[in-house]
PDB file of C-alpha atoms in Angstrom:
ATOM      1  CA  UNK A   1      73.129  98.900  14.014  1.00 82.00           C
ATOM      2  CA  UNK A   2      73.513  98.577  17.798  1.00 88.00           C
ATOM      3  CA  UNK A   3      76.739  99.566  19.529  1.00 90.00           C
ATOM      4  CA  UNK A   4      76.958  98.497  23.165  1.00 91.00           C
ATOM      5  CA  UNK A   5      79.761 100.080  25.240  1.00 92.00           C
ATOM      6  CA  UNK A   6      81.643 100.636  21.944  1.00 93.00           C
ATOM      7  CA  UNK A   7      85.396 100.147  21.734  1.00 93.00           C
ATOM      8  CA  UNK A   8      85.876 102.999  19.267  1.00 93.00           C
ATOM      9  CA  UNK A   9      87.238 104.974  22.211  1.00 92.00           C
ATOM     10  CA  UNK A  10      89.979 102.415  22.872  1.00 93.00           C
ATOM     11  CA  UNK A  11      92.850 104.605  21.637  1.00 91.00           C
ATOM     12  CA  UNK A  12      94.042 106.895  24.400  1.00 84.00           C
ATOM     13  CA  UNK A  13      92.108 105.042  27.089  1.00 90.00           C
ATOM     14  CA  UNK A  14      93.717 103.566  30.183  1.00 90.00           C
ATOM     15  CA  UNK A  15      92.825 100.150  28.774  1.00 91.00           C
ATOM     16  CA  UNK A  16      94.985 100.726  25.684  1.00 93.00           C
ATOM     17  CA  UNK A  17      97.966 101.275  27.990  1.00 93.00           C
ATOM     18  CA  UNK A  18      97.351  98.554  30.557  1.00 93.00           C
ATOM     19  CA  UNK A  19      95.780  95.694  28.568  1.00 94.00           C
ATOM     20  CA  UNK A  20      98.824  94.987  26.334  1.00 95.00           C
ATOM     21  CA  UNK A  21     100.819  94.312  29.519  1.00 95.00           C
ATOM     22  CA  UNK A  22      98.619  91.356  30.495  1.00 95.00           C
ATOM     23  CA  UNK A  23      99.915  88.877  27.862  1.00 95.00           C
ATOM     24  CA  UNK A  24     103.465  89.635  28.993  1.00 96.00           C
ATOM     25  CA  UNK A  25     102.848  88.531  32.567  1.00 96.00           C
ATOM     26  CA  UNK A  26     104.479  85.313  33.816  1.00 96.00           C
ATOM     27  CA  UNK A  27     102.153  82.376  33.245  1.00 94.00           C
ATOM     28  CA  UNK A  28     101.277  81.924  36.923  1.00 93.00           C
ATOM     29  CA  UNK A  29     100.421  85.602  37.308  1.00 95.00           C
ATOM     30  CA  UNK A  30      98.488  85.610  34.022  1.00 95.00           C
ATOM     31  CA  UNK A  31      96.320  82.694  35.209  1.00 94.00           C
ATOM     32  CA  UNK A  32      95.478  84.640  38.371  1.00 91.00           C
ATOM     33  CA  UNK A  33      94.780  87.910  36.525  1.00 91.00           C
ATOM     34  CA  UNK A  34      91.085  87.211  35.718  1.00 88.00           C
ATOM     35  CA  UNK A  35      90.461  87.089  39.474  1.00 84.00           C
ATOM     36  CA  UNK A  36      91.137  90.856  39.575  1.00 85.00           C
ATOM     37  CA  UNK A  37      90.286  91.891  36.004  1.00 86.00           C
ATOM     38  CA  UNK A  38      86.951  90.178  35.313  1.00 82.00           C
ATOM     39  CA  UNK A  39      84.953  92.013  38.021  1.00 81.00           C
ATOM     40  CA  UNK A  40      85.922  95.313  36.357  1.00 82.00           C
ATOM     41  CA  UNK A  41      83.777  94.284  33.369  1.00 83.00           C
ATOM     42  CA  UNK A  42      80.713  94.241  35.595  1.00 75.00           C
ATOM     43  CA  UNK A  43      80.321  90.479  35.543  1.00 68.00           C
ATOM     44  CA  UNK A  44      78.931  89.887  38.990  1.00 64.00           C
ATOM     45  CA  UNK A  45      79.365  86.349  40.305  1.00 63.00           C
ATOM     46  CA  UNK A  46      81.472  85.626  37.216  1.00 61.00           C
ATOM     47  CA  UNK A  47      83.062  82.611  38.865  1.00 59.00           C
ATOM     48  CA  UNK A  48      79.845  80.679  39.554  1.00 59.00           C
ATOM     49  CA  UNK A  49      79.379  79.213  36.093  1.00 57.00           C
ATOM     50  CA  UNK A  50      83.006  78.063  36.173  1.00 57.00           C
ATOM     51  CA  UNK A  51      83.177  76.753  39.728  1.00 57.00           C
ATOM     52  CA  UNK A  52      80.020  74.803  38.964  1.00 54.00           C
ATOM     53  CA  UNK A  53      78.294  72.256  41.141  1.00 52.00           C
ATOM     54  CA  UNK A  54      80.065  69.445  42.879  1.00 52.00           C
ATOM     55  CA  UNK A  55      78.116  66.175  42.767  1.00 49.00           C
ATOM     56  CA  UNK A  56      79.253  65.382  46.304  1.00 56.00           C
ATOM     57  CA  UNK A  57      78.680  68.779  47.929  1.00 56.00           C
ATOM     58  CA  UNK A  58      75.824  70.260  45.849  1.00 59.00           C
ATOM     59  CA  UNK A  59      75.622  73.851  44.563  1.00 61.00           C
ATOM     60  CA  UNK A  60      78.631  76.128  45.025  1.00 57.00           C
ATOM     61  CA  UNK A  61      78.608  78.108  48.287  1.00 59.00           C
ATOM     62  CA  UNK A  62      77.514  81.721  48.350  1.00 64.00           C
ATOM     63  CA  UNK A  63      81.129  82.704  48.969  1.00 67.00           C
ATOM     64  CA  UNK A  64      83.469  80.178  47.302  1.00 69.00           C
ATOM     65  CA  UNK A  65      86.850  79.571  48.808  1.00 75.00           C
ATOM     66  CA  UNK A  66      89.805  81.595  47.483  1.00 78.00           C
ATOM     67  CA  UNK A  67      91.183  78.362  46.031  1.00 81.00           C
ATOM     68  CA  UNK A  68      87.971  77.768  44.061  1.00 79.00           C
ATOM     69  CA  UNK A  69      87.932  81.321  42.705  1.00 78.00           C
ATOM     70  CA  UNK A  70      91.602  81.118  41.733  1.00 84.00           C
ATOM     71  CA  UNK A  71      90.869  77.824  39.986  1.00 84.00           C
ATOM     72  CA  UNK A  72      88.064  79.542  38.057  1.00 83.00           C
ATOM     73  CA  UNK A  73      90.464  82.364  37.236  1.00 87.00           C
ATOM     74  CA  UNK A  74      92.944  79.874  35.816  1.00 90.00           C
ATOM     75  CA  UNK A  75      90.207  78.236  33.743  1.00 86.00           C
ATOM     76  CA  UNK A  76      89.358  81.603  32.173  1.00 87.00           C
ATOM     77  CA  UNK A  77      93.009  82.297  31.445  1.00 91.00           C
ATOM     78  CA  UNK A  78      93.382  78.877  29.828  1.00 92.00           C
ATOM     79  CA  UNK A  79      90.338  79.590  27.633  1.00 89.00           C
ATOM     80  CA  UNK A  80      92.021  82.785  26.406  1.00 91.00           C
ATOM     81  CA  UNK A  81      95.778  82.111  26.214  1.00 94.00           C
ATOM     82  CA  UNK A  82      98.135  85.069  26.389  1.00 95.00           C
ATOM     83  CA  UNK A  83      98.953  84.806  22.680  1.00 96.00           C
ATOM     84  CA  UNK A  84      95.264  84.932  21.730  1.00 96.00           C
ATOM     85  CA  UNK A  85      94.666  87.925  24.003  1.00 95.00           C
ATOM     86  CA  UNK A  86      97.607  89.777  22.474  1.00 96.00           C
ATOM     87  CA  UNK A  87      96.237  89.122  18.974  1.00 97.00           C
ATOM     88  CA  UNK A  88      92.740  90.323  19.910  1.00 95.00           C
ATOM     89  CA  UNK A  89      94.063  93.486  21.527  1.00 95.00           C
ATOM     90  CA  UNK A  90      96.092  94.340  18.440  1.00 96.00           C
ATOM     91  CA  UNK A  91      93.808  93.235  15.606  1.00 95.00           C
ATOM     92  CA  UNK A  92      90.348  93.751  17.078  1.00 93.00           C
ATOM     93  CA  UNK A  93      90.807  96.676  19.441  1.00 94.00           C
ATOM     94  CA  UNK A  94      93.734  98.782  18.250  1.00 95.00           C
ATOM     95  CA  UNK A  95      93.482  98.245  14.493  1.00 96.00           C
ATOM     96  CA  UNK A  96      89.722  97.732  14.437  1.00 94.00           C
ATOM     97  CA  UNK A  97      88.890 100.897  16.361  1.00 94.00           C
ATOM     98  CA  UNK A  98      91.386 102.861  14.256  1.00 95.00           C
ATOM     99  CA  UNK A  99      89.751 101.640  11.050  1.00 94.00           C
ATOM    100  CA  UNK A 100      86.244 102.582  12.209  1.00 91.00           C
ATOM    101  CA  UNK A 101      87.366 105.994  13.443  1.00 92.00           C
ATOM    102  CA  UNK A 102      89.125 106.533  10.134  1.00 93.00           C
ATOM    103  CA  UNK A 103      85.893 105.873   8.271  1.00 89.00           C
ATOM    104  CA  UNK A 104      83.993 108.259  10.539  1.00 88.00           C
ATOM    105  CA  UNK A 105      86.625 110.953  10.099  1.00 88.00           C
ATOM    106  CA  UNK A 106      86.367 110.532   6.332  1.00 86.00           C
ATOM    107  CA  UNK A 107      82.642 111.196   6.506  1.00 79.00           C
ATOM    108  CA  UNK A 108      81.423 107.616   6.645  1.00 66.00           C
ATOM    109  CA  UNK A 109      77.872 107.249   7.847  1.00 65.00           C
ATOM    110  CA  UNK A 110      75.865 104.422   9.379  1.00 61.00           C
ATOM    111  CA  UNK A 111      72.090 104.229   8.889  1.00 60.00           C
ATOM    112  CA  UNK A 112      71.496 106.746  11.684  1.00 57.00           C
ATOM    113  CA  UNK A 113      67.736 106.212  11.775  1.00 62.00           C
ATOM    114  CA  UNK A 114      68.356 102.612  12.808  1.00 79.00           C
ATOM    115  CA  UNK A 115      71.392 103.067  15.064  1.00 87.00           C
ATOM    116  CA  UNK A 116      71.273 102.560  18.835  1.00 91.00           C
ATOM    117  CA  UNK A 117      74.179 103.564  21.089  1.00 94.00           C
ATOM    118  CA  UNK A 118      74.214 102.045  24.586  1.00 93.00           C
ATOM    119  CA  UNK A 119      76.581 103.105  27.355  1.00 93.00           C
ATOM    120  CA  UNK A 120      77.146 101.595  30.786  1.00 91.00           C
ATOM    121  CA  UNK A 121      76.929 104.040  33.673  1.00 91.00           C
ATOM    122  CA  UNK A 122      79.276 101.767  35.636  1.00 89.00           C
ATOM    123  CA  UNK A 123      81.623 100.962  32.768  1.00 91.00           C
ATOM    124  CA  UNK A 124      85.061 100.730  34.398  1.00 89.00           C
ATOM    125  CA  UNK A 125      86.786  99.453  31.251  1.00 91.00           C
ATOM    126  CA  UNK A 126      86.060 102.134  28.653  1.00 92.00           C
ATOM    127  CA  UNK A 127      84.536 105.596  28.879  1.00 93.00           C
ATOM    128  CA  UNK A 128      81.414 104.451  27.035  1.00 93.00           C
ATOM    129  CA  UNK A 129      79.196 107.364  28.195  1.00 94.00           C
ATOM    130  CA  UNK A 130      81.569 109.889  26.627  1.00 95.00           C
ATOM    131  CA  UNK A 131      82.239 107.715  23.583  1.00 95.00           C
ATOM    132  CA  UNK A 132      78.567 107.182  22.758  1.00 95.00           C
ATOM    133  CA  UNK A 133      78.053 110.963  23.015  1.00 95.00           C
ATOM    134  CA  UNK A 134      80.856 111.442  20.493  1.00 93.00           C
ATOM    135  CA  UNK A 135      79.423 108.817  18.164  1.00 92.00           C
ATOM    136  CA  UNK A 136      75.969 110.378  18.389  1.00 91.00           C
ATOM    137  CA  UNK A 137      77.447 113.618  17.052  1.00 90.00           C
ATOM    138  CA  UNK A 138      79.014 111.678  14.208  1.00 88.00           C
ATOM    139  CA  UNK A 139      75.769 109.830  13.493  1.00 87.00           C
ATOM    140  CA  UNK A 140      72.955 112.416  13.487  1.00 83.00           C
ATOM    141  CA  UNK A 141      69.598 110.822  14.128  1.00 84.00           C
ATOM    142  CA  UNK A 142      71.026 107.922  16.104  1.00 88.00           C
ATOM    143  CA  UNK A 143      69.568 107.110  19.528  1.00 90.00           C
ATOM    144  CA  UNK A 144      71.771 107.090  22.624  1.00 93.00           C
ATOM    145  CA  UNK A 145      70.895 105.690  26.016  1.00 92.00           C
ATOM    146  CA  UNK A 146      72.833 105.470  29.257  1.00 92.00           C
ATOM    147  CA  UNK A 147      72.173 102.346  31.331  1.00 89.00           C
ATOM    148  CA  UNK A 148      72.891 103.612  34.871  1.00 89.00           C
ATOM    149  CA  UNK A 149      73.515 100.249  36.545  1.00 86.00           C
ATOM    150  CA  UNK A 150      75.312  98.539  33.659  1.00 87.00           C
ATOM    151  CA  UNK A 151      78.992  97.692  33.539  1.00 88.00           C
ATOM    152  CA  UNK A 152      81.066  97.163  30.420  1.00 89.00           C
ATOM    153  CA  UNK A 153      79.890  93.592  29.788  1.00 84.00           C
ATOM    154  CA  UNK A 154      76.202  94.450  30.172  1.00 82.00           C
ATOM    155  CA  UNK A 155      75.234  92.086  27.349  1.00 81.00           C
ATOM    156  CA  UNK A 156      76.097  89.281  29.778  1.00 74.00           C
ATOM    157  CA  UNK A 157      73.913  90.729  32.536  1.00 72.00           C
ATOM    158  CA  UNK A 158      70.164  90.432  31.978  1.00 70.00           C
ATOM    159  CA  UNK A 159      69.596  92.454  35.172  1.00 72.00           C
ATOM    160  CA  UNK A 160      71.156  95.531  33.553  1.00 73.00           C
ATOM    161  CA  UNK A 161      70.090  95.179  29.935  1.00 82.00           C
ATOM    162  CA  UNK A 162      67.152  93.785  27.999  1.00 86.00           C
ATOM    163  CA  UNK A 163      68.480  94.365  24.493  1.00 86.00           C
ATOM    164  CA  UNK A 164      65.248  93.635  22.644  1.00 87.00           C
ATOM    165  CA  UNK A 165      63.364  96.047  24.868  1.00 88.00           C
ATOM    166  CA  UNK A 166      65.938  98.786  24.273  1.00 88.00           C
ATOM    167  CA  UNK A 167      65.830  98.186  20.517  1.00 87.00           C
ATOM    168  CA  UNK A 168      62.026  98.389  20.567  1.00 89.00           C
ATOM    169  CA  UNK A 169      61.826 101.510  22.737  1.00 87.00           C
ATOM    170  CA  UNK A 170      64.428 103.338  20.660  1.00 85.00           C
ATOM    171  CA  UNK A 171      62.547 102.700  17.418  1.00 85.00           C
ATOM    172  CA  UNK A 172      65.510 100.872  15.926  1.00 84.00           C
ATOM    173  CA  UNK A 173      63.710  97.520  15.922  1.00 85.00           C
ATOM    174  CA  UNK A 174      60.699  98.869  14.019  1.00 87.00           C
ATOM    175  CA  UNK A 175      63.014 100.540  11.481  1.00 80.00           C
ATOM    176  CA  UNK A 176      64.810  97.240  10.909  1.00 79.00           C
ATOM    177  CA  UNK A 177      61.510  95.364  10.657  1.00 85.00           C
ATOM    178  CA  UNK A 178      60.199  97.860   8.080  1.00 85.00           C
ATOM    179  CA  UNK A 179      63.377  97.542   6.040  1.00 81.00           C
ATOM    180  CA  UNK A 180      63.194  93.754   6.233  1.00 84.00           C
ATOM    181  CA  UNK A 181      59.548  93.776   5.164  1.00 90.00           C
ATOM    182  CA  UNK A 182      60.451  96.006   2.222  1.00 89.00           C
ATOM    183  CA  UNK A 183      63.199  93.649   1.110  1.00 90.00           C
ATOM    184  CA  UNK A 184      60.843  90.686   1.392  1.00 91.00           C
ATOM    185  CA  UNK A 185      58.321  92.468  -0.823  1.00 92.00           C
ATOM    186  CA  UNK A 186      61.014  93.280  -3.364  1.00 92.00           C
ATOM    187  CA  UNK A 187      62.190  89.656  -3.355  1.00 92.00           C
ATOM    188  CA  UNK A 188      58.630  88.387  -3.809  1.00 92.00           C
ATOM    189  CA  UNK A 189      58.015  90.814  -6.682  1.00 91.00           C
ATOM    190  CA  UNK A 190      61.278  89.781  -8.320  1.00 92.00           C
ATOM    191  CA  UNK A 191      60.330  86.107  -7.987  1.00 91.00           C
ATOM    192  CA  UNK A 192      56.945  86.819  -9.567  1.00 90.00           C
ATOM    193  CA  UNK A 193      58.606  88.599 -12.494  1.00 90.00           C
ATOM    194  CA  UNK A 194      60.994  85.707 -13.043  1.00 90.00           C
ATOM    195  CA  UNK A 195      58.114  83.226 -12.919  1.00 88.00           C
ATOM    196  CA  UNK A 196      56.074  85.318 -15.378  1.00 88.00           C
ATOM    197  CA  UNK A 197      58.999  85.621 -17.772  1.00 86.00           C
ATOM    198  CA  UNK A 198      59.601  81.876 -17.582  1.00 84.00           C
ATOM    199  CA  UNK A 199      55.925  81.215 -18.255  1.00 83.00           C
ATOM    200  CA  UNK A 200      55.956  83.535 -21.278  1.00 82.00           C
ATOM    201  CA  UNK A 201      59.086  81.867 -22.603  1.00 80.00           C
ATOM    202  CA  UNK A 202      57.466  78.445 -22.302  1.00 77.00           C
ATOM    203  CA  UNK A 203      54.352  79.714 -24.065  1.00 72.00           C
ATOM    204  CA  UNK A 204      56.426  81.111 -26.915  1.00 66.00           C
ATOM    205  CA  UNK A 205      58.204  77.790 -27.428  1.00 64.00           C
ATOM    206  CA  UNK A 206      54.897  75.933 -27.790  1.00 58.00           C
TER     207      UNK A 206
END
């Protein structure tokens, strides 16, 4: 299990108060909102993949025009309509985080020996450093690491996070590999038993 900037701390956060207001914005304002909101997630140069390359002018300029960035902002808003955002905030964040926290409060446990908790030192969306500390107390034996230069969306930023490296260094990857190898052995042994039983049954019939 790997939790990166986990949303289990959504309830009571500033995000839980402000985010539900976004889908209620007038359409024109909503389409411009990603211009201001997306950088908070730590997605540097977020607009470049959307602005793209113009066949007539070549690669996008180092500093795109405000019109180009606003166009990219509108494209992001169109990809996540207000109704879809409202549903995600309610079902995924509010209800989902409440369900997980309910399980933890009831004594639920994850496989702590193979659990990695990653927090972004520059997470401006959720208090992931504090939340991963709380989860580590709930999951004894889990491994927690603070990524000093990472924002909230560090999975999208290879400069801040090499997930495979973190999984390997924490020991989580080797634990998963051992478990997988054990299951493969069990499956192979079960297949051998089935084959042996089938062979015996065939021999009995003859």
